[in-house]
CSV table of C-alpha atoms in Angstrom, one decimal:
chain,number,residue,atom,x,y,z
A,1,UNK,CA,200.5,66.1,38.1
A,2,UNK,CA,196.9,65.8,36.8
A,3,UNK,CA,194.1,66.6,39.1
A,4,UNK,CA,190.1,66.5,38.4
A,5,UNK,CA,187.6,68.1,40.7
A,6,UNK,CA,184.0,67.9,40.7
A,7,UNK,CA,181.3,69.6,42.7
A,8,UNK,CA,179.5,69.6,44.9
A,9,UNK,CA,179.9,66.1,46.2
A,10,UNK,CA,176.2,65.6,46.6
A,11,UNK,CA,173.5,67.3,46.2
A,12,UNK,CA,169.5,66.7,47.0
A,13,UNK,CA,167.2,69.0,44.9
A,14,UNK,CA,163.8,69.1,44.4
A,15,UNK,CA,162.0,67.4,41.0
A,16,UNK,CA,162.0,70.7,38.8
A,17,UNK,CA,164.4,72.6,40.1
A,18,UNK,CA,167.5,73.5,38.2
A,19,UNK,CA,171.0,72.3,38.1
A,20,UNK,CA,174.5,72.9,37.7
A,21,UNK,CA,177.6,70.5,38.4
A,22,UNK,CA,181.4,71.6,37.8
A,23,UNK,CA,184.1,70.0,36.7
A,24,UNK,CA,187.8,71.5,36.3
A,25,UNK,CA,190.7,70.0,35.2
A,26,UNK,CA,194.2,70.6,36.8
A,27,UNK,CA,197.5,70.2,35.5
A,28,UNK,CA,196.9,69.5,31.5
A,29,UNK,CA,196.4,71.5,28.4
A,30,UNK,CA,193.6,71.1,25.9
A,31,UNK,CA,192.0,67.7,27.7
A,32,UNK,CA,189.1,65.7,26.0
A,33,UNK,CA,186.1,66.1,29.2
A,34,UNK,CA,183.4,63.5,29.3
A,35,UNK,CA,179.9,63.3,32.0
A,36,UNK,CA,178.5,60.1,32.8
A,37,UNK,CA,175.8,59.2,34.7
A,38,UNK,CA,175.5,56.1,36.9
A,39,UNK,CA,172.6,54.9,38.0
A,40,UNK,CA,172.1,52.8,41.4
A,41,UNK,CA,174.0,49.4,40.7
A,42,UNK,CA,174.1,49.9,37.1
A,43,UNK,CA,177.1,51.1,34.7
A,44,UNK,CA,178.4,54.2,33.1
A,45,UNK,CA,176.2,56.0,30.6
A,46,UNK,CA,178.3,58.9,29.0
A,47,UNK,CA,176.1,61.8,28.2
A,48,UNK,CA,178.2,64.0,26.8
A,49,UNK,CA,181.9,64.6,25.5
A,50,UNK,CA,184.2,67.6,24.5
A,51,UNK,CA,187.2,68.1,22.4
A,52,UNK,CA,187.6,71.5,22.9
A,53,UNK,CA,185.8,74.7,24.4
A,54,UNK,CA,182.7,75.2,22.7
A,55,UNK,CA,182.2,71.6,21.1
A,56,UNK,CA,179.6,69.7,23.1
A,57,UNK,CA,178.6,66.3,21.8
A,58,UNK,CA,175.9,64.9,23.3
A,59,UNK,CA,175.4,61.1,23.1
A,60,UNK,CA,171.8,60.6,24.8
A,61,UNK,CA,168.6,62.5,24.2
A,62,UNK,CA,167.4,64.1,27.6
A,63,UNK,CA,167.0,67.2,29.3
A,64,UNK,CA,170.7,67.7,30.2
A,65,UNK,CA,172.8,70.0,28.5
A,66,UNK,CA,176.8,70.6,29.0
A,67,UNK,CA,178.9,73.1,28.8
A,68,UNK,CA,182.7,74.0,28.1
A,69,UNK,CA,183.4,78.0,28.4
A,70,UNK,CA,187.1,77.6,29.3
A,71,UNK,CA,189.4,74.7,28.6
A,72,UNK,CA,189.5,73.1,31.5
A,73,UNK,CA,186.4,73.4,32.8
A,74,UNK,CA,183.2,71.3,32.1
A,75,UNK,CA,179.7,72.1,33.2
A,76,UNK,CA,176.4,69.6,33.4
A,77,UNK,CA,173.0,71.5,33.5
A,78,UNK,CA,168.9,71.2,33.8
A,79,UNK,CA,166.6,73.5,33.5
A,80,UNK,CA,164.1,71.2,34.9
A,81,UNK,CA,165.3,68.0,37.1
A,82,UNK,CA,163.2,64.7,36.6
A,83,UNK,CA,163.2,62.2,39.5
A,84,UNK,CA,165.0,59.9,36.7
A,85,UNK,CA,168.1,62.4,36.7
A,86,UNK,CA,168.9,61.2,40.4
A,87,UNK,CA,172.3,59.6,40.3
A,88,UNK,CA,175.9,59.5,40.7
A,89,UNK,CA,177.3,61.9,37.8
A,90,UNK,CA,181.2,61.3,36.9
A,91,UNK,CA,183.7,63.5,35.0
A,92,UNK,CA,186.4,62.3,33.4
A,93,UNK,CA,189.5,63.5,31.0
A,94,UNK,CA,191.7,61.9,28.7
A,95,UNK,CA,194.6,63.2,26.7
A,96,UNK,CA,193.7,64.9,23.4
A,97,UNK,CA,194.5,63.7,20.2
A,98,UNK,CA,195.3,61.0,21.2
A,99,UNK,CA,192.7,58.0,20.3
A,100,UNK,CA,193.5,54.8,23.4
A,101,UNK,CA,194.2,56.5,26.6
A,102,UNK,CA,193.0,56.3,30.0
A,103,UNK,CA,190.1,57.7,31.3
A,104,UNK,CA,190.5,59.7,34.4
A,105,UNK,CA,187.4,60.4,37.1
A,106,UNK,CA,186.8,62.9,38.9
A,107,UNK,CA,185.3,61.7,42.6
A,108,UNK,CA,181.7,62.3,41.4
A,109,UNK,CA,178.3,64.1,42.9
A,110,UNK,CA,175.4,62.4,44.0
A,111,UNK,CA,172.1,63.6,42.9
A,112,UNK,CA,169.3,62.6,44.3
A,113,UNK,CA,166.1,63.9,42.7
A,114,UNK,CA,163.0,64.0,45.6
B,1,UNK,CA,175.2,50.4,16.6
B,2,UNK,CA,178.7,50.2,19.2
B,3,UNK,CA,177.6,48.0,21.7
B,4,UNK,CA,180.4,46.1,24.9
B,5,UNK,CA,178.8,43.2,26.1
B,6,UNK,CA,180.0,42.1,29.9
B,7,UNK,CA,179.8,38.7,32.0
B,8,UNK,CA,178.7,37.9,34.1
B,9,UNK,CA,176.6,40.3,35.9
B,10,UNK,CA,177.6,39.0,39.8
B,11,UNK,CA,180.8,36.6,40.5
B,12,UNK,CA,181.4,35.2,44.0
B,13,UNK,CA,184.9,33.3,44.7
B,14,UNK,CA,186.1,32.0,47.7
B,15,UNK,CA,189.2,33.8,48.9
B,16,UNK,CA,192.4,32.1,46.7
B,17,UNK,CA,190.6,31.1,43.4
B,18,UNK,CA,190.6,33.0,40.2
B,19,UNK,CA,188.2,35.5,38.4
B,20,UNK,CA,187.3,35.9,35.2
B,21,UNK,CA,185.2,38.3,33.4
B,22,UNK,CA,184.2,38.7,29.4
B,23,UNK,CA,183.8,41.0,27.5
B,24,UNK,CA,183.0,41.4,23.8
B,25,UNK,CA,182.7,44.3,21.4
B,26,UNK,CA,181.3,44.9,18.1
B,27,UNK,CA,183.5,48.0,16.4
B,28,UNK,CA,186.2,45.9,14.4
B,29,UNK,CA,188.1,49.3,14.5
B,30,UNK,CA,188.5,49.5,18.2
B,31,UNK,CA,192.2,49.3,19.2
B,32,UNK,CA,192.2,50.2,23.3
B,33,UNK,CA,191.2,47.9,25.8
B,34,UNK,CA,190.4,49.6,29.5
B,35,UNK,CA,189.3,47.9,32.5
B,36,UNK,CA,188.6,49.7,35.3
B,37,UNK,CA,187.8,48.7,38.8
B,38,UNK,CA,185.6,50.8,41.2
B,39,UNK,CA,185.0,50.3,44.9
B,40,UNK,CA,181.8,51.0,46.8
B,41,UNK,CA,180.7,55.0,46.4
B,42,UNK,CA,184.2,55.7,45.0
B,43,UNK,CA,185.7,56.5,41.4
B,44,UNK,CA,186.3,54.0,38.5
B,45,UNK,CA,190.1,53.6,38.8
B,46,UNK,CA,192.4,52.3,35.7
B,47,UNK,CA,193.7,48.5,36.9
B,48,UNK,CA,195.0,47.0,33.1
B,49,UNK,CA,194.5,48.2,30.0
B,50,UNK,CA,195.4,46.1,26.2
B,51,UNK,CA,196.0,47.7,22.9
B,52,UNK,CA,195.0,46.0,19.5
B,53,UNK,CA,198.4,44.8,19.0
B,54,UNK,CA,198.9,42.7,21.6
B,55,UNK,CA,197.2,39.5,22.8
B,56,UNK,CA,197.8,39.3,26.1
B,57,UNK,CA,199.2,41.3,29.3
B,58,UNK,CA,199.6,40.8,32.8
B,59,UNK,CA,200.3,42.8,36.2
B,60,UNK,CA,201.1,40.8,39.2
B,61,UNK,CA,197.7,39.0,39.3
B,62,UNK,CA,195.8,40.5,36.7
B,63,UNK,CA,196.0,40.1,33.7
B,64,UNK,CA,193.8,40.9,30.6
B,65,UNK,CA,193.6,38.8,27.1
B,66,UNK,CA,192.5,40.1,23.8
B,67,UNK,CA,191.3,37.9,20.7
B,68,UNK,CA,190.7,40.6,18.1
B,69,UNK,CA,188.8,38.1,15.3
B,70,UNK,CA,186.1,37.2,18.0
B,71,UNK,CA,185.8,40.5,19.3
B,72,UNK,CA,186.5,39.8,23.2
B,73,UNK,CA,188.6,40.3,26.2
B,74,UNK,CA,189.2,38.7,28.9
B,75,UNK,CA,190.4,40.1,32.7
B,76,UNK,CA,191.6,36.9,34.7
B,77,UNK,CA,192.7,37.8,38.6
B,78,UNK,CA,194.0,35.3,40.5
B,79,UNK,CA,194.6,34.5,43.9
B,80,UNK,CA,191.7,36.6,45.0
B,81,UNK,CA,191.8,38.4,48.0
B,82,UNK,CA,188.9,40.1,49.9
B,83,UNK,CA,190.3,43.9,48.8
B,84,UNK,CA,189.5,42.5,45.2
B,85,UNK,CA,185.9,43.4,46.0
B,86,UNK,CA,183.6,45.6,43.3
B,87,UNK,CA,182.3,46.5,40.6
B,88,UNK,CA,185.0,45.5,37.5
B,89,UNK,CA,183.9,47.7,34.4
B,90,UNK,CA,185.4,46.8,30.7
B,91,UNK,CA,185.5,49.1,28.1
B,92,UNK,CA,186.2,49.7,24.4
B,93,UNK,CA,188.0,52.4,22.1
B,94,UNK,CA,185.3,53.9,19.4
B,95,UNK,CA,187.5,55.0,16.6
B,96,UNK,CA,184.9,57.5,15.1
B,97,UNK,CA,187.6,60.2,15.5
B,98,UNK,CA,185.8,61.3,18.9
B,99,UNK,CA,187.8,59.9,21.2
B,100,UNK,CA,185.0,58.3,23.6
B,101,UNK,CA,184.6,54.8,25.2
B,102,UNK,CA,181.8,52.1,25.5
B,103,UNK,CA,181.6,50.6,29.2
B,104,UNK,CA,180.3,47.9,29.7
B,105,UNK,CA,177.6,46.9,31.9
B,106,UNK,CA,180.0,45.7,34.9
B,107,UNK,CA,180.5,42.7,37.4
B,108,UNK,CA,180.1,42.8,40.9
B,109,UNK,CA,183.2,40.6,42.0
B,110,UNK,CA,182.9,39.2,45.8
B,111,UNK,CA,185.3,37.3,47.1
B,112,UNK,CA,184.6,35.2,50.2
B,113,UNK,CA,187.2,35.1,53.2
């Protein structure tokens, strides 16, 4: 079976500092990968998408940037961290090639920007 | 631009009455209908999903309703227990050959014991 894991769970860094979240993929070839971004109370933002290593799309402009070095692994980073970047940032996969399947999450990390 | 509109925002229910929460979309060419539900702190989790070509679908007590010429969707629970508490998202297929979704903006569901 499919698994998604994401880390670290949470995370409290400094405004400034750098970061880096993971996200692998278990269990399935070739997956679409997706970060989101959820702010306190509010919905899911995607901020970038893959369809394969190397393709990053990104759908908002901000100072994120993602990347996909093997196939089943999905990286979110910042050079810089804003106070706005505090979150709760979700990975997610679908099947590829395959336009109208479920979305699955990972179980998220908490950022929280001080 | 691709836009999922979601409402409402907050829906209280006393324990034993329905839900519902709308939705509606604005890419004629979307054709998959998620809704997901997601508990306090936890992960969206897949509770119903519709495809283009059907109208309607149902899973014990939920059930989801799709009118593809007015561009909306429906998720109707019913007999609402205190478990059916969160945050209900919607979302839409983009068919731009990228395989992403648009979420709506969610409802908080509480259900009153």
């Amino acid at each position: 079976s499919q698994t998604i894991h994401q880390w670290p769970a949470t995370l409290v860094q400094p405004v400034g500092s750098p970061l880096s979240l993971e996200c692998t993929v278990e269990g399935t070839s070739n997956p679409n990968l997706y970060w989101y971004r959820q702010a306190a109370g509010r919905g899911l933002q995607l901020l970038f998408y893959s369809v394969g290593i190397g393709q990053i799309s990104s759908e908002v402009p901000q100072n994120l940037s993602a990347s996909r070095p093997q196939d089943r692994q999905f990286i979110l980073s910042s050079k810089k961290l804003l106070l706005s970047d505090s979150g709760f940032y979700l990975c997610a996969w679908s099947t590829s090639g395959r336009l109208g399947d479920e979305q699955f999450f990972g179980p998220g990390t908490r950022l929280t920007v001080l | 631009g691709e836009n999922v509109e979601q409402h409402p925002s907050t829906l209280s229910v006393q324990e034993g009455d329905s839900a519902v929460i709308k939705c509606t979309y604005s890419d004629s060419a979307s054709n998959y209908f998620p809704w997901y539900k997601q508990e306090l702190g936890k992960r969206p989790q897949l509770i119903i999903d519709i495809r283009s070509n059907v109208g309607e679908k149902k899973d014990q007590r939920i059930a989801v309703t799709l009118n593809k010429t007015a561009k909306h969707f429906s998720l109707h629970i019913t007999e609402t227990q205190p478990e059916d508490s969160a945050v209900y998202f919607c979302a839409a297929s983009i068919r731009s050959g990228t395989y992403k979704y648009i979420f709506g903006t969610g409802t908080r569901l509480k259900v009153l014991a």
